[in-house]
Short mmCIF file of C-alpha atoms in Angstrom, two decimals:
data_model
loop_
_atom_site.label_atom_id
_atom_site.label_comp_id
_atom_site.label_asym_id
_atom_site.label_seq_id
_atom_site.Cartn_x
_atom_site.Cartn_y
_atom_site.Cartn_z
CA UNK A 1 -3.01 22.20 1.41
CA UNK A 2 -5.19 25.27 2.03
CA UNK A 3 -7.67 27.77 0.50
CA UNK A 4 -5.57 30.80 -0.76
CA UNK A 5 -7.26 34.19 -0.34
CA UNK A 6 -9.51 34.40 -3.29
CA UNK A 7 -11.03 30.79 -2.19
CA UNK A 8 -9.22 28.80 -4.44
CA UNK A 9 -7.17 25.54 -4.19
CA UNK A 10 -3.43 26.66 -4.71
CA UNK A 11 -2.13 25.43 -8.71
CA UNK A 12 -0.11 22.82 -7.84
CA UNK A 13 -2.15 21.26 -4.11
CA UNK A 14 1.10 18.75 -3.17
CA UNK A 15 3.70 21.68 -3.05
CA UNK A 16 1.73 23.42 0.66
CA UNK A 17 1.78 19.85 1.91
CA UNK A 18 5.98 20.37 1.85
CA UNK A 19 6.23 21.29 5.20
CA UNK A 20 8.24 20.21 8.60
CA UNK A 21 6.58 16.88 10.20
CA UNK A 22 6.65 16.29 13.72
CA UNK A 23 5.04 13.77 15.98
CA UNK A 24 5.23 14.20 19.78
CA UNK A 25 4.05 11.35 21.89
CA UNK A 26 2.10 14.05 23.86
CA UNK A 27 0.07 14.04 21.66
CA UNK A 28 -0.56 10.05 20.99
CA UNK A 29 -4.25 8.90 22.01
CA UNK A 30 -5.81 6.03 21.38
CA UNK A 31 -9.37 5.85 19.77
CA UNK A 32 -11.36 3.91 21.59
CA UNK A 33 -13.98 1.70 19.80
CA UNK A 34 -16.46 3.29 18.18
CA UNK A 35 -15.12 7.11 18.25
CA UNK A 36 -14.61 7.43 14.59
CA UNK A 37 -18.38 7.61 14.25
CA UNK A 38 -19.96 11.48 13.54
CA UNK A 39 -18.93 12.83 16.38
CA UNK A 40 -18.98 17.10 15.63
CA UNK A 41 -18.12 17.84 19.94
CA UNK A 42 -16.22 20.04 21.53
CA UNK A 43 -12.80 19.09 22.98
CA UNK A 44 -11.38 19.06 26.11
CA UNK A 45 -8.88 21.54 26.95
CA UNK A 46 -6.86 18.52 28.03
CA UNK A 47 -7.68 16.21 24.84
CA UNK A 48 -5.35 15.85 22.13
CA UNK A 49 -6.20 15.06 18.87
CA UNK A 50 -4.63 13.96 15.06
CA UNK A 51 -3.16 16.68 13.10
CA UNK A 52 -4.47 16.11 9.32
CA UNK A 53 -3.58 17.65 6.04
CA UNK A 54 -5.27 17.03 3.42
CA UNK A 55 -4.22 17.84 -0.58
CA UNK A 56 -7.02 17.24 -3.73
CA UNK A 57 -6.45 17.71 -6.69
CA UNK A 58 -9.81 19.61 -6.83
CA UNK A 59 -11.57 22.27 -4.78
CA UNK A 60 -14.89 20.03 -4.22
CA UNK A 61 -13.24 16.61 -2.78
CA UNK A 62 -10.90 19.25 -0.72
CA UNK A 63 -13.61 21.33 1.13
CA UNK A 64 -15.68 18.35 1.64
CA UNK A 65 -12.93 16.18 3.10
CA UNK A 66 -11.73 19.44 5.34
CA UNK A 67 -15.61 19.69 6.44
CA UNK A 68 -16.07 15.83 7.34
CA UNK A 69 -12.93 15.16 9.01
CA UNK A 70 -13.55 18.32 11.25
CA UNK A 71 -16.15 17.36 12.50
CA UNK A 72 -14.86 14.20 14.23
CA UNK A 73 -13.72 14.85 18.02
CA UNK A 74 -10.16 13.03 17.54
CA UNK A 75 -9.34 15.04 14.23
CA UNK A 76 -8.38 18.18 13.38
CA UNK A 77 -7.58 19.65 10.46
CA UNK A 78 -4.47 21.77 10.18
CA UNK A 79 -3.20 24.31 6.84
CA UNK A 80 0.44 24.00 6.58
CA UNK A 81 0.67 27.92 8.07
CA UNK A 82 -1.07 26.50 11.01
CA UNK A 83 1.36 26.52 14.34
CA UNK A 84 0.62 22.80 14.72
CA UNK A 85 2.23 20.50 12.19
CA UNK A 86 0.38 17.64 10.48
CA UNK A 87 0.77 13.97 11.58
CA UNK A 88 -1.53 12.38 8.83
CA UNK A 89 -1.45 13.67 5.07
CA UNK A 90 -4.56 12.17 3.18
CA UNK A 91 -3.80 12.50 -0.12
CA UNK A 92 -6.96 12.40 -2.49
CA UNK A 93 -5.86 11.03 -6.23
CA UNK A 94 -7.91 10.01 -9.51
CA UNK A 95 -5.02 7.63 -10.88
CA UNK A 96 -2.19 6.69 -8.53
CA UNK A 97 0.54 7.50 -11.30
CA UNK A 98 4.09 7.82 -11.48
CA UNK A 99 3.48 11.32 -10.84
CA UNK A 100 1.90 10.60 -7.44
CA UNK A 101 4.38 8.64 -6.60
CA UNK A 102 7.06 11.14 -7.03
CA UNK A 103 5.24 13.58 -5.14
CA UNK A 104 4.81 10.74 -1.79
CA UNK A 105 8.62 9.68 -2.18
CA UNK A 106 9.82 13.30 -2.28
CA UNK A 107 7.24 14.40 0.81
CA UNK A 108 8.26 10.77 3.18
CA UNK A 109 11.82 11.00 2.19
CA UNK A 110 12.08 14.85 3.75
CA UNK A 111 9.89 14.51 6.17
CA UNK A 112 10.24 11.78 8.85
CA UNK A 113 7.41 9.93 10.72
CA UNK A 114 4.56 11.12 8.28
CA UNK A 115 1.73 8.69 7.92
CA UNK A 116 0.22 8.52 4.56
CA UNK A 117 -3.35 7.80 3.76
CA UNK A 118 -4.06 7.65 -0.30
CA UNK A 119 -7.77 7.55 -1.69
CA UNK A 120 -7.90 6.73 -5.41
CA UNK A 121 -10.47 5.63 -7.87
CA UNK A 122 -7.53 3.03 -9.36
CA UNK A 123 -4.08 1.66 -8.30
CA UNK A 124 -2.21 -0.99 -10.28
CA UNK A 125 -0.68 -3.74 -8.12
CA UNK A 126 2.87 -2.69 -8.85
CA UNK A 127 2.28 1.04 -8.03
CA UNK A 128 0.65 -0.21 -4.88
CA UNK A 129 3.54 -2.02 -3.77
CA UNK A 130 5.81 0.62 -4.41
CA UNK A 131 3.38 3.50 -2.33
CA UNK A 132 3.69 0.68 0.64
CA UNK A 133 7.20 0.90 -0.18
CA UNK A 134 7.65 4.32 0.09
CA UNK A 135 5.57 4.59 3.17
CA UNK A 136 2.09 4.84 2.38
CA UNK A 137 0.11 3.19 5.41
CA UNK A 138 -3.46 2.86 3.95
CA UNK A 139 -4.52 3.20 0.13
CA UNK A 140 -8.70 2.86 0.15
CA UNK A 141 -10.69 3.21 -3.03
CA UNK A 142 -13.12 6.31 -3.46
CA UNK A 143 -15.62 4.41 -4.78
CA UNK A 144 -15.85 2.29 -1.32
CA UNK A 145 -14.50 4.96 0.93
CA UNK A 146 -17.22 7.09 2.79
CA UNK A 147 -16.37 10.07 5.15
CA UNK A 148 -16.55 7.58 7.86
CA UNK A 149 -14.19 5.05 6.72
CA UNK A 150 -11.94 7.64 5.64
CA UNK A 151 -11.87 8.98 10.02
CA UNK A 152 -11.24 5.19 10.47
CA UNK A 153 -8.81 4.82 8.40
CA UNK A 154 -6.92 7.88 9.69
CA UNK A 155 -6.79 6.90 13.12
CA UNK A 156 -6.06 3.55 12.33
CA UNK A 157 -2.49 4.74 9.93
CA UNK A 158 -1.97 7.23 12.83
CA UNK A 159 -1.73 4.13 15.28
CA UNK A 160 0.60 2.46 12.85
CA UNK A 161 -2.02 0.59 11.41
CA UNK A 162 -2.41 -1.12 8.34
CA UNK A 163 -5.89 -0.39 6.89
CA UNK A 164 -6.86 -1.62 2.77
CA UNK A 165 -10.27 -2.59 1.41
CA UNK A 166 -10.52 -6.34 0.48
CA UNK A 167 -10.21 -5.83 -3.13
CA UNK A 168 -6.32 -4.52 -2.64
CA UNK A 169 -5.77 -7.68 0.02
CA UNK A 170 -4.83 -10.13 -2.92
CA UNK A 171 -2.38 -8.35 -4.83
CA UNK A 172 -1.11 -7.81 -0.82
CA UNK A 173 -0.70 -11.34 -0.36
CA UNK A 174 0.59 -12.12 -3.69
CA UNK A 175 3.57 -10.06 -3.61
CA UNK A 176 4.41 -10.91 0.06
CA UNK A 177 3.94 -14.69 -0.87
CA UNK A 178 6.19 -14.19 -4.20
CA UNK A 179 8.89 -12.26 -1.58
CA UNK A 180 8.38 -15.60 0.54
CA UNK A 181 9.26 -17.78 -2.55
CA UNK A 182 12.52 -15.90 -3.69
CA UNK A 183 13.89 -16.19 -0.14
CA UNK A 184 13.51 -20.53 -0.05
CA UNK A 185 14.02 -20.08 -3.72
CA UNK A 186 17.21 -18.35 -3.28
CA UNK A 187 18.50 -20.59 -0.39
CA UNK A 188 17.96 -24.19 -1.97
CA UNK A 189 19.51 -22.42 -5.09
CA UNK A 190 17.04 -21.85 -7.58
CA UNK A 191 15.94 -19.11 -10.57
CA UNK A 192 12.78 -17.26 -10.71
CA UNK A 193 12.08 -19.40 -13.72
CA UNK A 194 12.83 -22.46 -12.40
CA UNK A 195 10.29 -21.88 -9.66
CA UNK A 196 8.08 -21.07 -11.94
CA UNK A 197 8.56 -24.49 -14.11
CA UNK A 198 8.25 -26.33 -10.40
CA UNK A 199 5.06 -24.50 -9.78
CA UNK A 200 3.56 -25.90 -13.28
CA UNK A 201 4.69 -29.27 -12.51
CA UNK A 202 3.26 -29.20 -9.15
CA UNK A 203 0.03 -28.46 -10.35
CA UNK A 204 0.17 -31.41 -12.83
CA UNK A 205 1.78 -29.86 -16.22
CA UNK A 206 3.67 -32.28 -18.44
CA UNK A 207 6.49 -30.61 -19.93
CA UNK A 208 4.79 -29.41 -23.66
CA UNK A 209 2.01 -27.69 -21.65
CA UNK A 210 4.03 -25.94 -19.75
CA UNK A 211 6.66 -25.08 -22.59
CA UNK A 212 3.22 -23.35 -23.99
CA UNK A 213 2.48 -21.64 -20.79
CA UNK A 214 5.52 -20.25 -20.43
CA UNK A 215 6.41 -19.23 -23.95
CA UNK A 216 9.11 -21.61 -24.16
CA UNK A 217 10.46 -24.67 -26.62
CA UNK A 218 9.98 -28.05 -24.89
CA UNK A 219 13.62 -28.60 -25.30
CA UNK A 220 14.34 -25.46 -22.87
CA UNK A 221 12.10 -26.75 -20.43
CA UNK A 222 13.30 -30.00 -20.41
CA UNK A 223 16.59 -28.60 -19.74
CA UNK A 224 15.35 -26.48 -17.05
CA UNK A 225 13.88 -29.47 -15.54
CA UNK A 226 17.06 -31.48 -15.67
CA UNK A 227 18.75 -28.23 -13.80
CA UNK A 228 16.71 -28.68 -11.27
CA UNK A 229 16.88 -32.46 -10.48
CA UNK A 230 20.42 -31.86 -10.72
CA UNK A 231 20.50 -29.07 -8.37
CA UNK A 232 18.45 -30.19 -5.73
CA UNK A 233 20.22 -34.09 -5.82
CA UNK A 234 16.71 -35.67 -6.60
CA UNK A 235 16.18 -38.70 -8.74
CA UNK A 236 12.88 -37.16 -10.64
CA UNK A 237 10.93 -34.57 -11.35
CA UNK A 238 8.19 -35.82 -8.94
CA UNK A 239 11.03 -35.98 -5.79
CA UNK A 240 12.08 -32.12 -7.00
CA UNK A 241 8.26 -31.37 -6.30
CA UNK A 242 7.86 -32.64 -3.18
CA UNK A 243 11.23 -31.66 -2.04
CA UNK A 244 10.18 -27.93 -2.85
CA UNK A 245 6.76 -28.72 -0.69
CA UNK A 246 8.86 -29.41 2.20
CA UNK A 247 11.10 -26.57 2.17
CA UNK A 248 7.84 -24.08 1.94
CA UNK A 249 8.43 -23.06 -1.89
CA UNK A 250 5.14 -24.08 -3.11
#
C-alpha cells in the first residue's frame, strides 16, 4: 500500500499489496539480540535489510506504522512501485473476517514465500487457525502490540518465526492437541464422539451426566459406550479409559 498523489490511502488498501514477491537469500540477515529496539541509523552500503509493506484500512494506523517501522536499521519500508519487492506484508485489521481472509488466501496463494504479519483488535479461534493455515506467520493484538513489538515481530516471521501474544497460545494448543487426538483416535478406530464420551468418563462422568453434557439420551450413550468396549476388546468402561491413556488419546 502507498499514499496516492493527493495524500490519500488508495479505496480499496489490499489491492497495491497485489504485487510480485521475491525473497533472495542475499538479502537474509539475522537480527542480532536486541536490534529491534529504536534504532533510526543510517545503513551500511553493504547492509541489507527487510522489505515491508504495509496495508490499513485507515490513513492514521498506515502513516504511523510506515513512520515507526522506518525508523528501525533492519527495516525498510517499500510501496509496491518501489524497485525492491516486499518480503513482509503487515496487514493492520479491526475484525479478522471472512473478508480478510479472502484477501490473505488470494495474496499467499499468488505470491510465493510472503510472510504475513496480521494486527487485529479481535480474531476468533477458528479464523485464527485458518490465517495459520493459509500462511499467516504472526497474528498480535493491537491492543498489546506497540511499535516495538510490531519490529520484533517482523523480524522474527521474516526468520520463519512463529511469534503470538499469550492470549492466542491456548486456542494454539487446543487445536494442535484436538489434531493430536483425531490421529490416535483414528488409528485405534474411534469417532469424534466417542472420544468425546471417553474424555467425560475419564474425568469421572457416569453415563446420565454425560448424556446431559453432551445433549444426548442415556440410552445413546450407553450404546456409544458399549461401541467402544467392543471396539477396543476391553472388558469395561474403566479398561477402555485407561487403554486410551496409554495410547496418548487423553
Amino acid at each position: 500500500m502507498t499514499l496516492n498523489a493527493a495524500g490519500r490511502t488508495p479505496a480499496d488498501p489490499w489491492a497495491s499489496a497485489a504485487f510480485p514477491i521475491t525473497i533472495s537469500e542475499d538479502d537474509h540477515k539475522t537480527a542480532s539480540e536486541g536490534e529491534t529496539s529504536a534504532c533510526p541509523k543510517e545503513r551500511n552500503a553493504e547492509e541489507t535489510s527487510i522489505a515491508v509493506a504495509i496495508v490499513a484500512e485507515d490513513k492514521l494506523t498506515y502513516e504511523g506504522a510506515v513512520a515507526a517501522l522506518g525508523g528501525y536499521r533492519q527495516i525498510e519500508v517499500v510501496p509496491p512501485e518501489h524497485g525492491r519487492t516486499a518480503q513482509v506484508l503487515v496487514a493492520f485489521e479491526g475484525e479478522v473476517t471472512e473478508r480478510t481472509l479472502m484477501r490473505i488466501e488470494q495474496i499467499t496463494g499468488k505470491q510465493t514465500g510472503l510472510q504475513v504479519l496480521l494486527v487485529a483488535n479481535s480474531v476468533s479461534e477458528p479464523r485464527l487457525m485458518r490465517a495459520i493455515g493459509m500462511g499467516v506467520g504472526s497474528v498480535l493484538l493491537r491492543n498489546q502490540t506497540t511499535f516495538s513489538r510490531l519490529a520484533q515481530a517482523v523480524v522474527a516471521v521474516y526468520q520463519g518465526e512463529a511469534d503470538f501474544p499469550q492470549l492466542l497460545l491456548g486456542p494454539l494448543i487446543r487445536h494442535v492437541r484436538r489434531l493430536e487426538q483425531r490421529g490416535v483416535g483414528v488409528r485405534l478406530g474411534l469417532s469424534s464422539r466417542e472420544i468425546a464420551v471417553l474424555g467425560l468418563l475419564a474425568d469421572g462422568m457416569d453415563t446420565v451426566q454425560i448424556a446431559r453434557q453432551l445433549n444426548y439420551s442415556e440410552r445413546t450413550i450407553k450404546g456409544i459406550v458399549h461401541a467402544i468396549i467392543a471396539n477396543l476388546g476391553v472388558s469395561n468402561r474403566t479398561h477402555a479409559v485407561a487403554y486410551v491413556i496409554r495410547a496418548g488419546l487423553l
